[in-house]
Short mmCIF file of C-alpha atoms (C1' of nucleotides) in Angstrom, two decimals:
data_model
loop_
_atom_site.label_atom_id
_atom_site.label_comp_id
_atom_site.label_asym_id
_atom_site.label_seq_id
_atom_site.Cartn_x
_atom_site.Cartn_y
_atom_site.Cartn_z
CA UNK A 1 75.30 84.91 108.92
CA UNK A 2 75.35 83.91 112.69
CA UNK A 3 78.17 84.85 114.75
CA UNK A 4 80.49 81.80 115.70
CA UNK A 5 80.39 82.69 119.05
CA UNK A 6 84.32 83.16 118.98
CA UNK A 7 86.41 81.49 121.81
CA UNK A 8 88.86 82.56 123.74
CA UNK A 9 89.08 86.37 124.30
CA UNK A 10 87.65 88.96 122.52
CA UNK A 11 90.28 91.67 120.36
CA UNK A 12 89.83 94.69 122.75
CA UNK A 13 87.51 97.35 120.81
CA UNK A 14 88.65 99.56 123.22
CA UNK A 15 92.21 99.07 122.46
CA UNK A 16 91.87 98.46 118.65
CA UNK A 17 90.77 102.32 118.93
CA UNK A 18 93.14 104.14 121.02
CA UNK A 19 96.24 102.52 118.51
CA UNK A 20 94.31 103.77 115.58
CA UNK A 21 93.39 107.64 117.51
CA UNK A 22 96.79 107.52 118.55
CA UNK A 23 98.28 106.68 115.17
CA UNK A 24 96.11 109.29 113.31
CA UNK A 25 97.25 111.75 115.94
CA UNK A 26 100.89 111.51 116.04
CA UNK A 27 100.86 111.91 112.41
CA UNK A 28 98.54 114.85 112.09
CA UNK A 29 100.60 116.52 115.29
CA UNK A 30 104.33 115.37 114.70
CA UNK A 31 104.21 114.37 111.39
CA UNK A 32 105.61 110.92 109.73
CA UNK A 33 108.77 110.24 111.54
CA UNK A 34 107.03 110.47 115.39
CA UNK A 35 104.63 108.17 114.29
CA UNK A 36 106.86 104.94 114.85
CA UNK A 37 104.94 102.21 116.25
CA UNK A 38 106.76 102.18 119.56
CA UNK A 39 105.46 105.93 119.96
CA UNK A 40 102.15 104.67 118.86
CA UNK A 41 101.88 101.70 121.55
CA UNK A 42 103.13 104.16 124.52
CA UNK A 43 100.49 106.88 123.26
CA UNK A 44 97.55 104.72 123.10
CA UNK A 45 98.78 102.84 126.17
CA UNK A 46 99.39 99.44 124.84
CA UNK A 47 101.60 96.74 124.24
CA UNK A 48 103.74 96.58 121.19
CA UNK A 49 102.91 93.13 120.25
CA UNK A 50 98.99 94.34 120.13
CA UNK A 51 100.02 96.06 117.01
CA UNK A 52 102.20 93.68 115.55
CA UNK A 53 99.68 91.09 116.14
CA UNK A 54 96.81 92.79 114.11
CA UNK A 55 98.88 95.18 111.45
CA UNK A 56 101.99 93.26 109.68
CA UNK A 57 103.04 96.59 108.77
CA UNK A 58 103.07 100.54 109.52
CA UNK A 59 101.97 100.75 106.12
CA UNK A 60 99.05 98.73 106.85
CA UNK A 61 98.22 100.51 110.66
CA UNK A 62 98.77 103.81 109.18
CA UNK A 63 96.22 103.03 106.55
CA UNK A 64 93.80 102.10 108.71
CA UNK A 65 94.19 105.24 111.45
CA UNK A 66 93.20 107.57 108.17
CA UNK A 67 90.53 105.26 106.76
CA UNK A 68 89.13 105.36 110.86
CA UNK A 69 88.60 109.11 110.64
CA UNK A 70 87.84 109.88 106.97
CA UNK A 71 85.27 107.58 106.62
CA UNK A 72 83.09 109.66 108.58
CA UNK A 73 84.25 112.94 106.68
CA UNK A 74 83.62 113.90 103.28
CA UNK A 75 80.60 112.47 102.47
CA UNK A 76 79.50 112.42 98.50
CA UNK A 77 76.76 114.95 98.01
CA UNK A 78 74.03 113.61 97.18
CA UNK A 79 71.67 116.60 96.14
CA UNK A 80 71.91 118.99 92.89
CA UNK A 81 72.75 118.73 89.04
CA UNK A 82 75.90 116.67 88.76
CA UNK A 83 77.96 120.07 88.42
CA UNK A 84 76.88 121.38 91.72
CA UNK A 85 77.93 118.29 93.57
CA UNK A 86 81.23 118.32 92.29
CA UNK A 87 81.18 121.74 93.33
CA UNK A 88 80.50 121.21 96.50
CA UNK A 89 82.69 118.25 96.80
CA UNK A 90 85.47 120.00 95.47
CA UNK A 91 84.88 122.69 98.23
CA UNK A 92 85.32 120.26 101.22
CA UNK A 93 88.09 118.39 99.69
CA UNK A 94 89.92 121.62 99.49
CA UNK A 95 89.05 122.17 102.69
CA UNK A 96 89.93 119.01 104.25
CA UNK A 97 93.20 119.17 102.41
CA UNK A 98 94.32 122.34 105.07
CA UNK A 99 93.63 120.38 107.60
CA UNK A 100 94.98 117.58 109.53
CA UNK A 101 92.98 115.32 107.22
CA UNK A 102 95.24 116.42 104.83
CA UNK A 103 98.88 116.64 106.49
CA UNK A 104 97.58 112.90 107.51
CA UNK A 105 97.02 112.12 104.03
CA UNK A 106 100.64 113.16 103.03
CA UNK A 107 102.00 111.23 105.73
CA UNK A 108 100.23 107.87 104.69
CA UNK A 109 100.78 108.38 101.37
CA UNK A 110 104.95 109.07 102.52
CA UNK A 111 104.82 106.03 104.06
CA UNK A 112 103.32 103.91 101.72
CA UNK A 113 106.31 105.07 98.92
CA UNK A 114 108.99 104.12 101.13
CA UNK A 115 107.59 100.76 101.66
CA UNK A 116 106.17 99.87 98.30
CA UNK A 117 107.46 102.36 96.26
CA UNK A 118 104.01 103.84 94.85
CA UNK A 119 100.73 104.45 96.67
CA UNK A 120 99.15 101.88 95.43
CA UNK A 121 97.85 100.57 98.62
CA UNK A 122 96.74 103.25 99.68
CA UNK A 123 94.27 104.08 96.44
CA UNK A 124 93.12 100.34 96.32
CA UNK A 125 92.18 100.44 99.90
CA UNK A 126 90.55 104.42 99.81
CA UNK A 127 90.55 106.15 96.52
CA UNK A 128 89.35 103.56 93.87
CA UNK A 129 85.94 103.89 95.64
CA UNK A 130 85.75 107.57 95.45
CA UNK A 131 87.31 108.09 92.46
CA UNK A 132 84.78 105.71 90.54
CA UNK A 133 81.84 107.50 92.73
CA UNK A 134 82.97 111.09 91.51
CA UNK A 135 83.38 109.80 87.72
CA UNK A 136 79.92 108.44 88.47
CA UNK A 137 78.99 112.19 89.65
CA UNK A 138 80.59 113.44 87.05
CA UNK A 139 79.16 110.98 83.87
CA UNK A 140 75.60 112.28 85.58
CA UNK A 141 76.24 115.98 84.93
CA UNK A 142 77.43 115.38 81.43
CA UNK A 143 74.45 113.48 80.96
CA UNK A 144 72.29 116.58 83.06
CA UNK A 145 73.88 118.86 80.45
CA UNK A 146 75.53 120.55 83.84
CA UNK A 147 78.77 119.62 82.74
CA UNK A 148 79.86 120.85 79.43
CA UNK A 149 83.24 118.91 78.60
CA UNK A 150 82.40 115.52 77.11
CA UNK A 151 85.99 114.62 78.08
CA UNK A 152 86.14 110.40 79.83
CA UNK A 153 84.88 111.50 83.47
CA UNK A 154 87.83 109.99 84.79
CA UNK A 155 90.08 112.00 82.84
CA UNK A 156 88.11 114.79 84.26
CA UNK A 157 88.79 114.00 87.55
CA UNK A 158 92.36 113.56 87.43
CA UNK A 159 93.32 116.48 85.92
CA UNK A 160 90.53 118.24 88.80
CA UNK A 161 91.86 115.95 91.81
CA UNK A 162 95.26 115.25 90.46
CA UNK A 163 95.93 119.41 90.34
CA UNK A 164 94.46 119.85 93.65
CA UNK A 165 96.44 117.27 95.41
CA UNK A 166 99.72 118.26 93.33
CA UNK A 167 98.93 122.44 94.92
CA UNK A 168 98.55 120.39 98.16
CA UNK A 169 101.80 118.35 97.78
CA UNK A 170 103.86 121.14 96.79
CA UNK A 171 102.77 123.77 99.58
CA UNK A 172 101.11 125.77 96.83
CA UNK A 173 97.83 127.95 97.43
CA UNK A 174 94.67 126.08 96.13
CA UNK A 175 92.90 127.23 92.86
CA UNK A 176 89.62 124.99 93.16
CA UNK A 177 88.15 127.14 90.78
CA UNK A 178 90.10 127.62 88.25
CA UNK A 179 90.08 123.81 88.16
CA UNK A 180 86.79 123.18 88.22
CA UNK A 181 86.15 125.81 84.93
CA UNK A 182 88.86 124.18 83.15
CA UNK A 183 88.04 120.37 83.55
CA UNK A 184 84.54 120.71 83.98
CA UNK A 185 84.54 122.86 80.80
CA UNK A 186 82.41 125.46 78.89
CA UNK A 187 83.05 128.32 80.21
CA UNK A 188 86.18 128.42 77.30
CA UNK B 1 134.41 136.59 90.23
CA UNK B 2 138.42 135.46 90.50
CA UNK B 3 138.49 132.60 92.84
CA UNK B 4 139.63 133.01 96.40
CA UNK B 5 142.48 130.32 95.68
CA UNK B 6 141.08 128.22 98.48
CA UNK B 7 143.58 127.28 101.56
CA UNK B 8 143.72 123.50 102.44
CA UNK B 9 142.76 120.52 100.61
CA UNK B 10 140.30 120.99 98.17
CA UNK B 11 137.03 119.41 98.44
CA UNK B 12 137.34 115.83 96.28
CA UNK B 13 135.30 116.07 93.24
CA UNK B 14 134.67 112.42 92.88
CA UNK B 15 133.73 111.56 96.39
CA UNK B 16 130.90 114.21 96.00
CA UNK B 17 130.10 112.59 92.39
CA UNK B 18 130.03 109.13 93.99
CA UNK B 19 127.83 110.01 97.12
CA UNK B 20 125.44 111.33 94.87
CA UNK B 21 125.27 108.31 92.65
CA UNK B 22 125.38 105.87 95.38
CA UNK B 23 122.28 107.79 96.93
CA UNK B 24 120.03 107.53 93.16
CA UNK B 25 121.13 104.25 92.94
CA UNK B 26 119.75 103.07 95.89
CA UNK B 27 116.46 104.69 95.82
CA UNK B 28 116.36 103.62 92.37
CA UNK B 29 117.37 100.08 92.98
CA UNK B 30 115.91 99.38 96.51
CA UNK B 31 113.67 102.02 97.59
CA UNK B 32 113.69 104.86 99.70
CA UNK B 33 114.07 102.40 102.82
CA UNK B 34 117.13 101.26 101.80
CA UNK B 35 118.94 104.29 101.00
CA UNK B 36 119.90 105.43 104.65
CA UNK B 37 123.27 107.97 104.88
CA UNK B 38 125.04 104.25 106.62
CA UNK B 39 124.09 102.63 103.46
CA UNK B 40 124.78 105.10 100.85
CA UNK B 41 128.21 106.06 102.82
CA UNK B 42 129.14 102.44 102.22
CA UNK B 43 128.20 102.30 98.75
CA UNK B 44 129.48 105.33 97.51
CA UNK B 45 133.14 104.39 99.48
CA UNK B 46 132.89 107.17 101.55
CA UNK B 47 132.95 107.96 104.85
CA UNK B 48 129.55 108.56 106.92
CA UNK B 49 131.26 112.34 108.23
CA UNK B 50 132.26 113.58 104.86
CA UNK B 51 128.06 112.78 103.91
CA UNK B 52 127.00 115.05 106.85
CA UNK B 53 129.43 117.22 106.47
CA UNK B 54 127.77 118.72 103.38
CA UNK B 55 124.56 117.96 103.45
CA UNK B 56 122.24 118.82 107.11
CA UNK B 57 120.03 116.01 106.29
CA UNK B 58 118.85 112.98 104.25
CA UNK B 59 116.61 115.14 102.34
CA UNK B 60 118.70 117.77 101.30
CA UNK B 61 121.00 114.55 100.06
CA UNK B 62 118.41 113.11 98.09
CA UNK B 63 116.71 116.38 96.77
CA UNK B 64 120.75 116.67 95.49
CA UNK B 65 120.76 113.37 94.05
CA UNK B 66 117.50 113.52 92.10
CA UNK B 67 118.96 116.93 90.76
CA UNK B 68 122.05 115.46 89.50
CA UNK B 69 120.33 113.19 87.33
CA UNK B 70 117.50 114.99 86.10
CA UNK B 71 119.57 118.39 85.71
CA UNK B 72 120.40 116.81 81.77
CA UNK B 73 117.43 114.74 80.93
CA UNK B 74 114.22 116.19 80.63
CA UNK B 75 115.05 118.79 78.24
CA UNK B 76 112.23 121.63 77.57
CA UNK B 77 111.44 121.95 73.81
CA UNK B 78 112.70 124.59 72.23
CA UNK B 79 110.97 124.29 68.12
CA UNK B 80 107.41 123.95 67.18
CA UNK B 81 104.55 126.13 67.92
CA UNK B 82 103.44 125.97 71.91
CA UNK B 83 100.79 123.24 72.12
CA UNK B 84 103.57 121.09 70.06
CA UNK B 85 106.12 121.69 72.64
CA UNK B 86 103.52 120.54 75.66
CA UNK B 87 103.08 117.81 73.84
CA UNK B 88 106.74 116.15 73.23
CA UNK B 89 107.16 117.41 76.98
CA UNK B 90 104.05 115.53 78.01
CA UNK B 91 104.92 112.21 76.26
CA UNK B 92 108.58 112.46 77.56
CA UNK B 93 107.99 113.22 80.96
CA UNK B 94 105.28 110.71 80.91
CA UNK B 95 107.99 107.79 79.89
CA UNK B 96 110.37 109.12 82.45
CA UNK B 97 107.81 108.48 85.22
CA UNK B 98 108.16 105.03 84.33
CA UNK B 99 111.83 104.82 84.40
CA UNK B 100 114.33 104.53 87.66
CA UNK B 101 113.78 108.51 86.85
CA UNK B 102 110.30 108.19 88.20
CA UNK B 103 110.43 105.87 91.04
CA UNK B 104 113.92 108.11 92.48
CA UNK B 105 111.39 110.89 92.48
CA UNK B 106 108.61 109.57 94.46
CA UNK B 107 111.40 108.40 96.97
CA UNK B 108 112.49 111.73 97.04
CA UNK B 109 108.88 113.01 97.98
CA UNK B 110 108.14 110.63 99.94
CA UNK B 111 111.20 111.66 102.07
CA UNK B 112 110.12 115.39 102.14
CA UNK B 113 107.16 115.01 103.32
CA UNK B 114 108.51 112.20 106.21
CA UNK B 115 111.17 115.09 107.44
CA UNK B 116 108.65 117.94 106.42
CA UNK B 117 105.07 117.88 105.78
CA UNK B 118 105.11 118.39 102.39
CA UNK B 119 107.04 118.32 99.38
CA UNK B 120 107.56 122.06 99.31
CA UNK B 121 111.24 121.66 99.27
CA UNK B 122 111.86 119.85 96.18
CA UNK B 123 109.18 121.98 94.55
CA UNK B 124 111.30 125.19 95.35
CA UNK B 125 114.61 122.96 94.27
CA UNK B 126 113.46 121.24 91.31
CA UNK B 127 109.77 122.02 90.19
CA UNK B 128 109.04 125.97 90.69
CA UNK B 129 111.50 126.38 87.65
CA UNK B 130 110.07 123.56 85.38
CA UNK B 131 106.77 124.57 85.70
CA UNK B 132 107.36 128.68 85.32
CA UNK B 133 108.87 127.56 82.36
CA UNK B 134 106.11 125.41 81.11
CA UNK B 135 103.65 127.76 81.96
CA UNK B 136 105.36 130.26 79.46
CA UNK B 137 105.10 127.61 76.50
CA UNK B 138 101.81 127.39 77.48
CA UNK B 139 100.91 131.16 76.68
CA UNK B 140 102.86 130.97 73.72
CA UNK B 141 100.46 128.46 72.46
CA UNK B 142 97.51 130.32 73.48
CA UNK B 143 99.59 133.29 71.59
CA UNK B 144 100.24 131.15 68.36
CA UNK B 145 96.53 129.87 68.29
CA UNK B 146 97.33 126.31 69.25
CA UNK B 147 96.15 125.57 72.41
CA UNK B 148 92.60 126.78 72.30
CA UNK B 149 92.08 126.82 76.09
CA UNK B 150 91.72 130.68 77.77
CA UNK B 151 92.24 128.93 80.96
CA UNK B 152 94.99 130.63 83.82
CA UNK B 153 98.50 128.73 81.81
CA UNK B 154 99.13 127.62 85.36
CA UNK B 155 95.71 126.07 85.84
CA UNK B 156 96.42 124.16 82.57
CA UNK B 157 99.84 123.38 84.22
CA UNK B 158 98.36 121.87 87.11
CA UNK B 159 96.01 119.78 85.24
CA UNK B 160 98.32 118.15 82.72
CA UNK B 161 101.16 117.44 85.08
CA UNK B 162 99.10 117.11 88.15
CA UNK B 163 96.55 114.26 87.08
CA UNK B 164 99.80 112.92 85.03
CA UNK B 165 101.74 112.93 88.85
CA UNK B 166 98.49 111.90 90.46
CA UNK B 167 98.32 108.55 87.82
CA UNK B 168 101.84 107.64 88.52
CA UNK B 169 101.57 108.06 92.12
CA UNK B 170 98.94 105.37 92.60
CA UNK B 171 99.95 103.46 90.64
CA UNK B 172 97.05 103.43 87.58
CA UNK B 173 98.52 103.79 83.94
CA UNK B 174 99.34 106.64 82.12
CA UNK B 175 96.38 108.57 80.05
CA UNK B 176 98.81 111.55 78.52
CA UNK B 177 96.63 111.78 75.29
CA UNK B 178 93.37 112.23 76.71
CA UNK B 179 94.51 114.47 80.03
CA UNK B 180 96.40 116.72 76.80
CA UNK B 181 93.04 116.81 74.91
CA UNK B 182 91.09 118.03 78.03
CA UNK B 183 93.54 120.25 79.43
CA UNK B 184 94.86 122.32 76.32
CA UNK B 185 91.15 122.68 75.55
CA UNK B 186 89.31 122.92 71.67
CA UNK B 187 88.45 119.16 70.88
CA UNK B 188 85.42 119.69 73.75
"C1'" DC C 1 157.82 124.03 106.72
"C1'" DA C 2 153.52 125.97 108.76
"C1'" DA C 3 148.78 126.67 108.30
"C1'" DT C 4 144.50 125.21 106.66
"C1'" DA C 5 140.77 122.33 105.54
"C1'" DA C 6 138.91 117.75 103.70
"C1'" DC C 7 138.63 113.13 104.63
"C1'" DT C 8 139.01 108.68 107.36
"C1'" DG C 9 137.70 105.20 110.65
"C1'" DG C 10 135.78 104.11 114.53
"C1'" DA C 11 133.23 104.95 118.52
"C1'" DC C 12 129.20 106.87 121.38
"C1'" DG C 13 124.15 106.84 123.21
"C1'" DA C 14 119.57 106.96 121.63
"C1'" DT C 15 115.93 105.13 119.09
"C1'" DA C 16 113.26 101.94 116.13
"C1'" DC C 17 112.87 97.65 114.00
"C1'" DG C 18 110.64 92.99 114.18
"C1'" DT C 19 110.56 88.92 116.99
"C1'" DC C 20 110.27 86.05 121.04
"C1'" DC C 21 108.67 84.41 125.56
"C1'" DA C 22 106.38 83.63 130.02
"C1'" DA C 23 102.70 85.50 132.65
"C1'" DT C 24 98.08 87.14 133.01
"C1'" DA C 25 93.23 88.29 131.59
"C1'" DT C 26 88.87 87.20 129.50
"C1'" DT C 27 85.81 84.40 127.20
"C1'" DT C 28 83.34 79.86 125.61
"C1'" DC C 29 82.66 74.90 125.99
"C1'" DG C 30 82.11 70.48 128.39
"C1'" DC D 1 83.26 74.76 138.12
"C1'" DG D 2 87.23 73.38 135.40
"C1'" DA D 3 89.52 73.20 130.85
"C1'" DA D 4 90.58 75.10 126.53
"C1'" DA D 5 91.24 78.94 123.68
"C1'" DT D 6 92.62 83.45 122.56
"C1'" DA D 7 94.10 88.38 123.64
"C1'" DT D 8 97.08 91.25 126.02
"C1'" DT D 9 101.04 92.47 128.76
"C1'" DG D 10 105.83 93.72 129.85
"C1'" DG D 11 110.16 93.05 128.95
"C1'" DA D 12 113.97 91.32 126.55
"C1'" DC D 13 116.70 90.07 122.31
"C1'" DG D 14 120.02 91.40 118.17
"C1'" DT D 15 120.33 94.47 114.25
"C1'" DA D 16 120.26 98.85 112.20
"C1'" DT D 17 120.22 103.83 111.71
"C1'" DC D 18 120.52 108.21 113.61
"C1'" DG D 19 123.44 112.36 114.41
"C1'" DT D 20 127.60 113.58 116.76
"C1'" DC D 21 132.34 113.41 118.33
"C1'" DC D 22 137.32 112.85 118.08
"C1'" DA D 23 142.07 111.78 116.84
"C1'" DG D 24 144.70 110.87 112.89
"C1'" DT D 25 145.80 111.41 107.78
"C1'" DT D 26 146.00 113.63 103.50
"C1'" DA D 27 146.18 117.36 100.15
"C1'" DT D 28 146.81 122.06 99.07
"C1'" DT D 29 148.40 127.07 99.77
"C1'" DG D 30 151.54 130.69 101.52
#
DNA sequence: CAATAACTGGACGATACGTCCAATATTTCG
DNA sequence: CGAAATATTGGACGTATCGTCCAGTTATTG
């Protein structure tokens, strides 16, 4: 595992970063249709062909400048009965949805439809990790007796995620807890 | 309600039929990308002024277009007792997600949010209707003692339809059977 | 026939696409 | 140090779409 001491000049860190901040901003500011890629190079300051060289598409750049901030953000609790971290998850999630996490989100997800026709991308590349970790979560509080409904824990949290996103999508208030009560069940 | 006997020529009938056909074709056939107001003006025969002269933008065209196809198919059951009628609903919404039916209406999101931020639009066009009436099956079944669930009918809503939406949207296949079990409640 | 309104066909400037090139900057290797 | 390798720049390219504008035509009513 030794670095090959690559030749030639290094990609520019520095650069790599401003055309993801910039992407991730223009979206979360202007929405979707700002967030060209010749907007992107003059906001971060940087030559077109930067972009082109490293992304082969917006769907691809636009990917990354979401992955680049949400990695950090909503971490997986870690503490508590299986129930509780759901909980808790389901709290920042909802959370994160109002905010530009969220209108960024949309915009990715927009993006990736009009290129590919699903979203596909964008789960394989972000959600399949934290939708497996959740129906982890979740298989634990069934097992904890925390969580009632002996439902597939995937099934569980589609019908918990997939009705929170759908609120999101469609401009509705959220209802995280009437939700959680009716896919984590018990309380019938 | 006698009509004003409008002065001038009348608007054509078929040119607004073909614009509108032209438009689900193409985001049927080729994608959202693909279905510009220059491309579906040439498709439909048409000229690019009489598109924006009725509709203010591409998403009010396609919002129209989706409408005009979906305004006979998707039919809410009328017979049965309430948890019966969820559950033709379910399996026939869940084939028409896989059908040009459900690719024209991702495009059609997908556009919403790119001109809007969210889908909010086509909810108040299409959706709000649908799932008011849905919701009132719902209670009916909770009435008629066949959906077990005491859960908010719009909850239950949101997690049938929403983790149905959220499985089509990224592309993972279709669980109808086991999203109906969890969210109608009883087999727990 | 006159008035009215829809529709046509083409043009416009602006913007974005994706690609190309020559010039320059930064690094490692001999 | 010089040579090779690679990244980045800045600008240009042809194509396409955007939304708007206008003059000309077509269809319908009074």
């Amino acid at each position: 595992m030794t670095l090959p001491a690559a030749r030639g000049r290094p990609r520019s860190a520095a650069s790599t970063a401003a055309i993801l901040e910039a992407a991730y901003a223009l979206m979360a500011g202007q929405g979707l249709a700002a967030s060209s890629i010749d907007a992107v190079a003059r906001a971060a300051g940087v030559s077109k062909m930067t972009i082109y060289k490293w992304w082969p598409t917006r769907e691809a750049l636009l990917i990354d400048a979401f992955l680049h901030r949400a990695a950090a953000l909503l971490p997986l609790p870690a503490e508590g009965s299986g129930a509780d971290r759901i909980r808790r998850h389901v709290a920042e999630y909802s959370a994160a949805l109002d905010s530009d996490l969220g209108r960024v989100q949309l915009a990715v997800i927009a993006e990736c439809i009009a290129r590919s026709g699903s979203a596909a991308a964008f789960f394989e590349r972000y959600l399949a990790q934290r939708r497996a970790a959740l129906a982890g979560i979740i298989a634990e509080g069934q097992a904890d007796g925390s969580i009632p409904s002996a439902a597939a824990p995937s099934a569980i949290y589609d019908a918990l995620y997939g009705g929170l996103f759908y609120r999101h999508l469609f401009g509705l208030a959220p209802q995280p807890a009437a939700l959680l009560a009716l896919s984590l069940g018990g309380a019938a």
